[in-house]
mmCIF file of C-alpha atoms and ligand atoms in Angstrom:
data_model
loop_
_atom_site.group_PDB
_atom_site.id
_atom_site.type_symbol
_atom_site.label_atom_id
_atom_site.label_comp_id
_atom_site.label_asym_id
_atom_site.label_seq_id
_atom_site.Cartn_x
_atom_site.Cartn_y
_atom_site.Cartn_z
ATOM 1 C CA SER A 26 0.010 -0.083 -0.119
ATOM 2 C CA SER A 27 1.169 3.459 -1.328
ATOM 3 C CA GLN A 28 0.419 6.766 0.254
ATOM 4 C CA ALA A 29 1.972 8.805 -2.335
ATOM 5 C CA GLU A 30 -1.157 9.595 -4.031
ATOM 6 C CA LEU A 31 -2.471 11.123 -1.306
ATOM 7 C CA HIS A 32 0.402 13.227 -0.044
ATOM 8 C CA GLN A 33 0.861 14.537 -3.577
ATOM 9 C CA GLN A 34 -1.756 17.547 -3.054
ATOM 10 C CA TRP A 35 0.346 18.731 -0.127
ATOM 11 C CA GLY A 36 3.816 18.146 -1.649
ATOM 12 C CA GLY A 37 4.925 15.838 1.550
ATOM 13 C CA VAL A 38 3.782 13.879 4.351
ATOM 14 C CA VAL A 39 1.246 15.220 6.302
ATOM 15 C CA PRO A 40 1.713 12.927 10.018
ATOM 16 C CA GLU A 41 -1.681 12.825 10.850
ATOM 17 C CA VAL A 42 -2.897 11.900 7.388
ATOM 18 C CA ALA A 43 -0.416 9.586 7.497
ATOM 19 C CA SER A 44 -1.405 8.062 10.685
ATOM 20 C CA ARG A 45 -4.989 7.751 9.463
ATOM 21 C CA ALA A 46 -4.020 5.877 6.016
ATOM 22 C CA HIS A 47 -1.943 3.396 8.525
ATOM 23 C CA VAL A 48 -4.985 2.667 10.043
ATOM 24 C CA GLU A 49 -7.023 2.231 6.923
ATOM 25 C CA ALA A 50 -4.692 0.071 5.420
ATOM 26 C CA MET A 51 -3.064 -2.116 8.036
ATOM 27 C CA LEU A 52 -5.312 -4.832 8.363
ATOM 28 C CA PRO A 53 -6.283 -5.206 4.642
ATOM 29 C CA VAL A 54 -2.688 -5.501 4.019
ATOM 30 C CA VAL A 55 -1.658 -7.688 6.586
ATOM 31 C CA GLU A 56 -4.642 -9.987 5.195
ATOM 32 C CA THR A 57 -3.094 -9.416 1.704
ATOM 33 C CA ALA A 58 0.512 -10.638 2.679
ATOM 34 C CA LEU A 59 -0.562 -13.614 4.576
ATOM 35 C CA ASN A 60 -2.680 -14.800 1.758
ATOM 36 C CA LEU A 61 -0.233 -14.386 -0.556
ATOM 37 C CA ALA A 62 2.509 -15.818 1.671
ATOM 38 C CA GLU A 63 -0.153 -18.819 2.396
ATOM 39 C CA VAL A 64 0.309 -18.457 5.929
ATOM 40 C CA LYS A 65 -2.384 -18.866 8.298
ATOM 41 C CA LYS A 66 -0.125 -17.519 11.518
ATOM 42 C CA PRO A 67 3.221 -16.947 11.313
ATOM 43 C CA ALA A 68 6.198 -17.818 13.251
ATOM 44 C CA ALA A 69 6.826 -14.270 14.950
ATOM 45 C CA ILE A 70 5.669 -10.738 13.975
ATOM 46 C CA ALA A 71 8.380 -8.351 13.337
ATOM 47 C CA VAL A 72 7.490 -4.367 13.119
ATOM 48 C CA THR A 73 9.432 -1.274 12.715
ATOM 49 C CA ASN A 74 9.281 0.542 15.940
ATOM 50 C CA ARG A 75 11.811 3.536 15.877
ATOM 51 C CA PRO A 76 12.596 6.124 14.546
ATOM 52 C CA GLY A 77 9.792 7.974 12.327
ATOM 53 C CA LEU A 78 6.666 9.808 12.491
ATOM 54 C CA ILE A 79 4.903 8.740 15.811
ATOM 55 C CA GLY A 80 1.517 8.061 14.673
ATOM 56 C CA GLY A 81 2.161 5.720 11.785
ATOM 57 C CA LEU A 82 4.813 4.133 14.088
ATOM 58 C CA SER A 83 2.275 3.368 16.927
ATOM 59 C CA VAL A 84 -0.359 2.114 14.388
ATOM 60 C CA GLY A 85 2.026 -0.553 13.397
ATOM 61 C CA VAL A 86 3.390 -1.598 16.929
ATOM 62 C CA THR A 87 -0.185 -1.723 18.215
ATOM 63 C CA THR A 88 -1.183 -3.953 15.170
ATOM 64 C CA ALA A 89 1.671 -6.120 15.577
ATOM 65 C CA LYS A 90 1.029 -6.202 19.814
ATOM 66 C CA ALA A 91 -2.115 -7.349 19.171
ATOM 67 C CA LEU A 92 -1.724 -9.731 16.735
ATOM 68 C CA ALA A 93 1.379 -11.557 18.841
ATOM 69 C CA LEU A 94 -1.048 -11.519 21.573
ATOM 70 C CA ALA A 95 -4.068 -12.940 19.844
ATOM 71 C CA TRP A 96 -1.137 -15.643 17.834
ATOM 72 C CA GLN A 97 0.841 -16.090 20.954
ATOM 73 C CA VAL A 98 4.136 -15.692 18.983
ATOM 74 C CA PRO A 99 7.608 -13.478 19.334
ATOM 75 C CA LEU A 100 7.172 -9.861 18.462
ATOM 76 C CA ILE A 101 10.073 -8.251 17.423
ATOM 77 C CA GLY A 102 10.555 -4.434 17.103
ATOM 78 C CA VAL A 103 12.879 -3.398 14.508
ATOM 79 C CA HIS A 104 15.119 -0.288 14.420
ATOM 80 C CA HIS A 105 13.943 1.420 11.010
ATOM 81 C CA LEU A 106 17.677 2.050 9.767
ATOM 82 C CA GLU A 107 18.827 -1.519 10.516
ATOM 83 C CA GLY A 108 15.986 -2.908 8.695
ATOM 84 C CA HIS A 109 17.525 -0.757 5.248
ATOM 85 C CA ILE A 110 21.142 -1.767 6.458
ATOM 86 C CA LEU A 111 19.867 -5.362 6.079
ATOM 87 C CA SER A 112 17.652 -4.906 3.264
ATOM 88 C CA VAL A 113 20.769 -5.977 0.943
ATOM 89 C CA LEU A 114 20.901 -9.450 1.990
ATOM 90 C CA ALA A 115 17.331 -9.710 0.285
ATOM 91 C CA ASP A 116 19.026 -9.609 -3.351
ATOM 92 C CA ALA A 117 22.487 -10.786 -2.165
ATOM 93 C CA THR A 118 23.427 -13.309 -5.205
ATOM 94 C CA GLU A 119 26.923 -13.433 -3.786
ATOM 95 C CA ALA A 120 27.837 -14.014 -0.098
ATOM 96 C CA LEU A 121 27.758 -10.430 1.476
ATOM 97 C CA GLN A 122 30.943 -9.854 3.612
ATOM 98 C CA PHE A 123 31.316 -8.803 6.734
ATOM 99 C CA PRO A 124 32.415 -5.827 7.971
ATOM 100 C CA HIS A 125 31.556 -3.787 5.299
ATOM 101 C CA LEU A 126 31.002 -0.006 4.804
ATOM 102 C CA CYS A 127 27.274 1.058 4.066
ATOM 103 C CA LEU A 128 25.817 4.492 2.704
ATOM 104 C CA ILE A 129 22.460 4.578 4.228
ATOM 105 C CA VAL A 130 20.760 7.466 2.252
ATOM 106 C CA SER A 131 16.971 8.339 2.891
ATOM 107 C CA GLY A 132 14.380 10.826 3.655
ATOM 108 C CA GLY A 133 15.847 11.684 6.851
ATOM 109 C CA HIS A 134 19.490 10.246 7.223
ATOM 110 C CA THR A 135 22.482 10.242 5.484
ATOM 111 C CA GLU A 136 25.383 8.065 7.486
ATOM 112 C CA LEU A 137 28.138 5.706 6.034
ATOM 113 C CA ILE A 138 28.196 2.806 8.530
ATOM 114 C CA LYS A 139 30.823 0.306 9.492
ATOM 115 C CA VAL A 140 28.669 -2.856 9.893
ATOM 116 C CA GLN A 141 30.484 -5.172 11.535
ATOM 117 C CA ALA A 142 27.694 -8.085 12.066
ATOM 118 C CA PRO A 143 24.010 -8.149 12.221
ATOM 119 C CA GLY A 144 23.503 -6.432 15.262
ATOM 120 C CA ARG A 145 26.866 -4.685 15.378
ATOM 121 C CA TYR A 146 27.323 -1.003 13.988
ATOM 122 C CA THR A 147 29.754 1.993 14.239
ATOM 123 C CA VAL A 148 28.445 5.197 12.620
ATOM 124 C CA LEU A 149 31.227 6.438 10.869
ATOM 125 C CA SER A 150 29.636 9.650 9.353
ATOM 126 C CA GLU A 151 26.413 11.651 9.481
ATOM 127 C CA THR A 152 24.840 14.677 7.624
ATOM 128 C CA ILE A 153 25.289 18.232 9.872
ATOM 129 C CA ASP A 154 22.329 19.213 8.106
ATOM 130 C CA ASP A 155 19.595 17.726 5.574
ATOM 131 C CA ALA A 156 19.873 14.489 4.599
ATOM 132 C CA ALA A 157 20.180 13.767 0.649
ATOM 133 C CA GLY A 158 16.882 12.807 0.333
ATOM 134 C CA GLU A 159 15.589 15.784 1.664
ATOM 135 C CA ALA A 160 17.880 17.621 -0.621
ATOM 136 C CA PHE A 161 16.338 15.711 -3.391
ATOM 137 C CA ASP A 162 12.726 16.491 -2.415
ATOM 138 C CA LYS A 163 13.155 20.031 -1.550
ATOM 139 C CA GLY A 164 15.042 20.895 -4.947
ATOM 140 C CA ALA A 165 12.549 19.178 -6.753
ATOM 141 C CA ARG A 166 9.688 21.362 -4.876
ATOM 142 C CA LEU A 167 11.997 24.504 -5.763
ATOM 143 C CA LEU A 168 12.189 23.268 -9.619
ATOM 144 C CA GLY A 169 8.293 22.897 -9.188
ATOM 145 C CA LEU A 170 8.447 19.230 -10.055
ATOM 146 C CA GLY A 171 6.490 18.326 -6.948
ATOM 147 C CA TYR A 172 6.182 15.070 -4.676
ATOM 148 C CA PRO A 173 7.802 12.332 -4.021
ATOM 149 C CA GLY A 174 10.942 14.666 -5.301
ATOM 150 C CA GLY A 175 13.424 12.145 -5.711
ATOM 151 C CA ALA A 176 11.818 10.258 -8.265
ATOM 152 C CA ARG A 177 10.924 13.051 -9.929
ATOM 153 C CA VAL A 178 14.276 14.496 -9.933
ATOM 154 C CA GLN A 179 15.710 11.639 -11.500
ATOM 155 C CA GLU A 180 13.224 11.388 -14.226
ATOM 156 C CA ARG A 181 13.307 14.891 -15.444
ATOM 157 C CA ALA A 182 17.358 14.576 -14.913
ATOM 158 C CA THR A 183 17.220 11.669 -17.884
ATOM 159 C CA HIS A 184 16.997 14.373 -20.469
ATOM 160 C CA GLY A 185 19.210 17.132 -18.620
ATOM 161 C CA ASN A 186 22.871 18.167 -18.777
ATOM 162 C CA PRO A 187 24.227 18.184 -15.674
ATOM 163 C CA LYS A 188 26.966 20.266 -16.468
ATOM 164 C CA ARG A 189 24.620 22.994 -17.407
ATOM 165 C CA TYR A 190 24.021 24.553 -14.148
ATOM 166 C CA PRO A 191 27.440 24.059 -11.749
ATOM 167 C CA LEU A 192 25.896 23.709 -8.296
ATOM 168 C CA PRO A 193 28.241 24.170 -5.320
ATOM 169 C CA ILE A 194 28.282 21.057 -2.816
ATOM 170 C CA ALA A 195 29.936 21.897 0.617
ATOM 171 C CA ILE A 196 32.307 19.066 1.644
ATOM 172 C CA PRO A 197 32.640 20.080 5.256
ATOM 173 C CA ASN A 198 36.943 19.844 6.187
ATOM 174 C CA ASP A 199 35.871 16.627 8.342
ATOM 175 C CA PRO A 200 36.587 13.988 6.246
ATOM 176 C CA TYR A 201 33.721 12.134 6.828
ATOM 177 C CA HIS A 202 30.558 14.433 7.320
ATOM 178 C CA PHE A 203 28.158 15.481 4.631
ATOM 179 C CA SER A 204 26.410 18.562 4.635
ATOM 180 C CA PHE A 205 23.350 19.533 2.053
ATOM 181 C CA SER A 206 21.597 22.906 3.069
ATOM 182 C CA GLY A 207 23.657 25.082 1.040
ATOM 183 C CA LEU A 208 22.523 22.821 -2.325
ATOM 184 C CA LYS A 209 18.876 23.950 -1.357
ATOM 185 C CA THR A 210 19.628 27.616 -1.420
ATOM 186 C CA ALA A 211 21.824 27.334 -4.295
ATOM 187 C CA VAL A 212 19.012 25.841 -6.439
ATOM 188 C CA LEU A 213 16.697 28.800 -4.847
ATOM 189 C CA ARG A 214 19.130 31.208 -6.404
ATOM 190 C CA LEU A 215 19.393 29.482 -9.296
ATOM 191 C CA THR A 216 15.277 29.533 -9.891
ATOM 192 C CA GLN A 217 15.187 33.230 -8.862
ATOM 193 C CA LYS A 218 18.134 34.030 -11.367
ATOM 194 C CA GLU A 219 16.954 32.083 -14.507
ATOM 195 C CA GLY A 220 13.046 32.823 -13.962
ATOM 196 C CA GLU A 221 10.974 31.651 -16.742
ATOM 197 C CA CYS A 222 14.339 30.597 -18.746
ATOM 198 C CA LEU A 223 15.087 27.972 -16.538
ATOM 199 C CA ASP A 224 15.801 24.582 -18.060
ATOM 200 C CA VAL A 225 14.163 22.360 -16.004
ATOM 201 C CA PRO A 226 15.302 18.994 -17.031
ATOM 202 C CA ASP A 227 18.866 20.620 -17.028
ATOM 203 C CA ALA A 228 18.520 21.667 -13.445
ATOM 204 C CA ALA A 229 16.898 18.257 -12.451
ATOM 205 C CA ALA A 230 20.526 16.644 -13.898
ATOM 206 C CA SER A 231 22.948 19.320 -12.129
ATOM 207 C CA LEU A 232 20.739 19.052 -9.228
ATOM 208 C CA GLN A 233 21.088 15.250 -9.357
ATOM 209 C CA ALA A 234 24.804 15.324 -9.892
ATOM 210 C CA ALA A 235 25.728 17.532 -7.052
ATOM 211 C CA ILE A 236 23.935 15.324 -4.826
ATOM 212 C CA VAL A 237 25.661 12.119 -6.289
ATOM 213 C CA GLY A 238 28.842 13.437 -6.419
ATOM 214 C CA ALA A 239 29.030 14.573 -2.783
ATOM 215 C CA LEU A 240 28.014 11.194 -1.817
ATOM 216 C CA ALA A 241 30.681 9.453 -3.790
ATOM 217 C CA ALA A 242 33.378 11.524 -2.567
ATOM 218 C CA LYS A 243 33.043 10.767 1.148
ATOM 219 C CA VAL A 244 32.516 7.293 0.339
ATOM 220 C CA GLU A 245 35.905 7.412 -1.516
ATOM 221 C CA GLY A 246 37.274 8.749 1.222
ATOM 222 C CA ALA A 247 35.642 6.001 3.854
ATOM 223 C CA LEU A 248 36.752 3.548 1.653
ATOM 224 C CA GLU A 249 40.646 4.612 2.070
ATOM 225 C CA THR A 250 40.776 5.563 5.477
ATOM 226 C CA THR A 251 39.197 1.916 6.512
ATOM 227 C CA GLY A 252 40.274 -0.483 3.792
ATOM 228 C CA LEU A 253 36.942 -2.108 4.064
ATOM 229 C CA LYS A 254 36.450 -4.401 1.139
ATOM 230 C CA THR A 255 32.803 -4.284 0.876
ATOM 231 C CA LEU A 256 30.439 -1.341 0.015
ATOM 232 C CA THR A 257 26.045 -1.432 0.303
ATOM 233 C CA LEU A 258 23.920 1.556 -0.483
ATOM 234 C CA VAL A 259 20.722 1.485 1.114
ATOM 235 C CA GLY A 260 17.580 3.769 1.873
ATOM 236 C CA GLY A 261 15.097 5.401 0.008
ATOM 237 C CA VAL A 262 17.629 7.411 -2.599
ATOM 238 C CA ALA A 263 19.295 4.059 -3.210
ATOM 239 C CA ALA A 264 16.884 3.558 -5.884
ATOM 240 C CA ASN A 265 18.166 6.543 -7.856
ATOM 241 C CA LEU A 266 20.388 4.737 -10.752
ATOM 242 C CA ALA A 267 22.465 7.624 -11.266
ATOM 243 C CA LEU A 268 24.157 6.782 -7.556
ATOM 244 C CA ARG A 269 23.765 3.192 -7.876
ATOM 245 C CA ALA A 270 25.946 3.873 -11.606
ATOM 246 C CA ARG A 271 28.403 6.188 -10.024
ATOM 247 C CA LEU A 272 29.233 4.010 -6.531
ATOM 248 C CA LYS A 273 29.196 0.868 -8.729
ATOM 249 C CA GLU A 274 31.891 2.477 -10.511
ATOM 250 C CA THR A 275 33.762 3.624 -7.175
ATOM 251 C CA ALA A 276 33.841 0.287 -5.865
ATOM 252 C CA ASN A 277 35.616 -0.897 -9.467
ATOM 253 C CA LYS A 278 37.856 1.571 -8.634
ATOM 254 C CA TYR A 279 38.916 0.668 -5.655
ATOM 255 C CA GLY A 280 38.259 -3.315 -6.126
ATOM 256 C CA VAL A 281 35.471 -3.871 -3.457
ATOM 257 C CA SER A 282 32.306 -6.183 -4.151
ATOM 258 C CA PHE A 283 29.154 -3.548 -4.494
ATOM 259 C CA HIS A 284 25.959 -4.809 -2.876
ATOM 260 C CA THR A 285 22.551 -2.825 -3.425
ATOM 261 C CA PRO A 286 19.086 -4.254 -3.009
ATOM 262 C CA ASP A 287 16.484 -4.215 -6.457
ATOM 263 C CA PRO A 288 15.131 -0.516 -6.466
ATOM 264 C CA SER A 289 11.687 -1.712 -4.987
ATOM 265 C CA LEU A 290 13.450 -2.625 -1.746
ATOM 266 C CA CYS A 291 15.295 0.611 -1.184
ATOM 267 C CA THR A 292 12.133 2.469 -0.175
ATOM 268 C CA ASP A 293 10.189 1.798 2.894
ATOM 269 C CA ASN A 294 8.892 -1.396 2.488
ATOM 270 C CA ALA A 295 8.130 -4.519 4.912
ATOM 271 C CA ALA A 296 10.401 -7.098 3.568
ATOM 272 C CA MET A 297 13.190 -4.828 5.330
HETATM 273 O O1 LIG B 30 13.921 5.179 2.637
HETATM 274 P P1 LIG B 30 12.622 6.174 2.345
HETATM 275 O O2 LIG B 30 11.520 5.454 1.594
HETATM 276 O O3 LIG B 30 11.701 6.432 3.495
HETATM 277 C C1 LIG B 30 12.422 6.960 4.592
HETATM 278 O O4 LIG B 30 13.295 6.606 5.820
HETATM 279 O O5 LIG B 30 12.943 8.390 4.390
HETATM 280 O O6 LIG B 30 13.331 7.225 1.694
HETATM 281 C C2 LIG B 30 12.694 8.742 1.072
HETATM 282 C C3 LIG B 30 13.934 8.615 -0.077
HETATM 283 C C4 LIG B 30 12.725 10.665 -0.212
HETATM 284 O O7 LIG B 30 13.420 11.626 0.197
HETATM 285 C C5 LIG B 30 12.774 10.333 -1.776
HETATM 286 O O8 LIG B 30 12.646 11.322 -2.209
HETATM 287 C C6 LIG B 30 14.140 9.593 -2.163
HETATM 288 O O9 LIG B 30 14.206 8.761 -0.639
HETATM 289 N N1 LIG B 30 14.028 8.598 -3.446
HETATM 290 C C7 LIG B 30 14.685 8.975 -4.409
HETATM 291 C C8 LIG B 30 14.471 8.042 -5.306
HETATM 292 N N2 LIG B 30 13.495 7.411 -4.749
HETATM 293 C C9 LIG B 30 12.882 7.701 -3.880
HETATM 294 N N3 LIG B 30 15.744 9.890 -4.475
HETATM 295 C C10 LIG B 30 16.271 9.993 -5.710
HETATM 296 N N4 LIG B 30 16.272 8.960 -6.438
HETATM 297 C C11 LIG B 30 15.076 8.306 -7.009
HETATM 298 N N5 LIG B 30 14.901 7.764 -7.555
HETATM 299 ZN ZN1 LIG B 31 13.631 4.679 5.335
#
């Protein structure tokens, strides 16, 4: 079940609207999933319990608790980011090595994580302001592309020239940390300066190139510093084809293996 269409009219997620939509979708989705899996009673129930918008989380957790109690099966709370980090296992065609370097890029997070083993994580870096997904979403809004931003920027960027509008990206002095808030201001200035003359596909391509470039630069630094031999890319922004291609190149350049889930398993989903 997706709420994308519902939130489109507001240009973003309205928490209260999201919670209500969760209530409506919850039981039909659970029922459909059990029917499709041909399972009457599952062996356990896993539920995302943190972090995120509290309304949606409570609906999920309450439903999961009630079902676990009624069925007398274990209840497993899942950290949302851990779900993303391990989502790469769903598609791994070859054995995934631990420890590995994970770039997690979503609407709320941009982090480089050393994954020692499932359950053992060290956060190497994070964003000092906006997340990469926010940079896509806010940029999309400024370019009049609407919601959901990331996928729309990617779509328009396909026919754009990424070199047309060079957008500055802040590379904080610190070797790891990310910063995306300046990019938003740069896009705003660009739209003000160009006005009607703005070429939207070129601007979308330039925005995407700036975000991908900033992410790739930090990943390269982290691969050099840590010497890790496996790289994974997860989170909603990992669905971005330009980012996937760029990090694959980076991985080849450094001789490390690269894993990322199918794009359908990058944005939030229950399998993770
Ligand atoms: O992980 P996710 O589905 O939800 C959060 O946990 O935040 O990530 C959502 C983010 C949004 O910012 C959305 O614009 C971005 O992922 N996103 C993309 C693409 N698909 C989703 N960004 C760039 N390119 C895409 N194709
Ligand atoms: Zn997510």
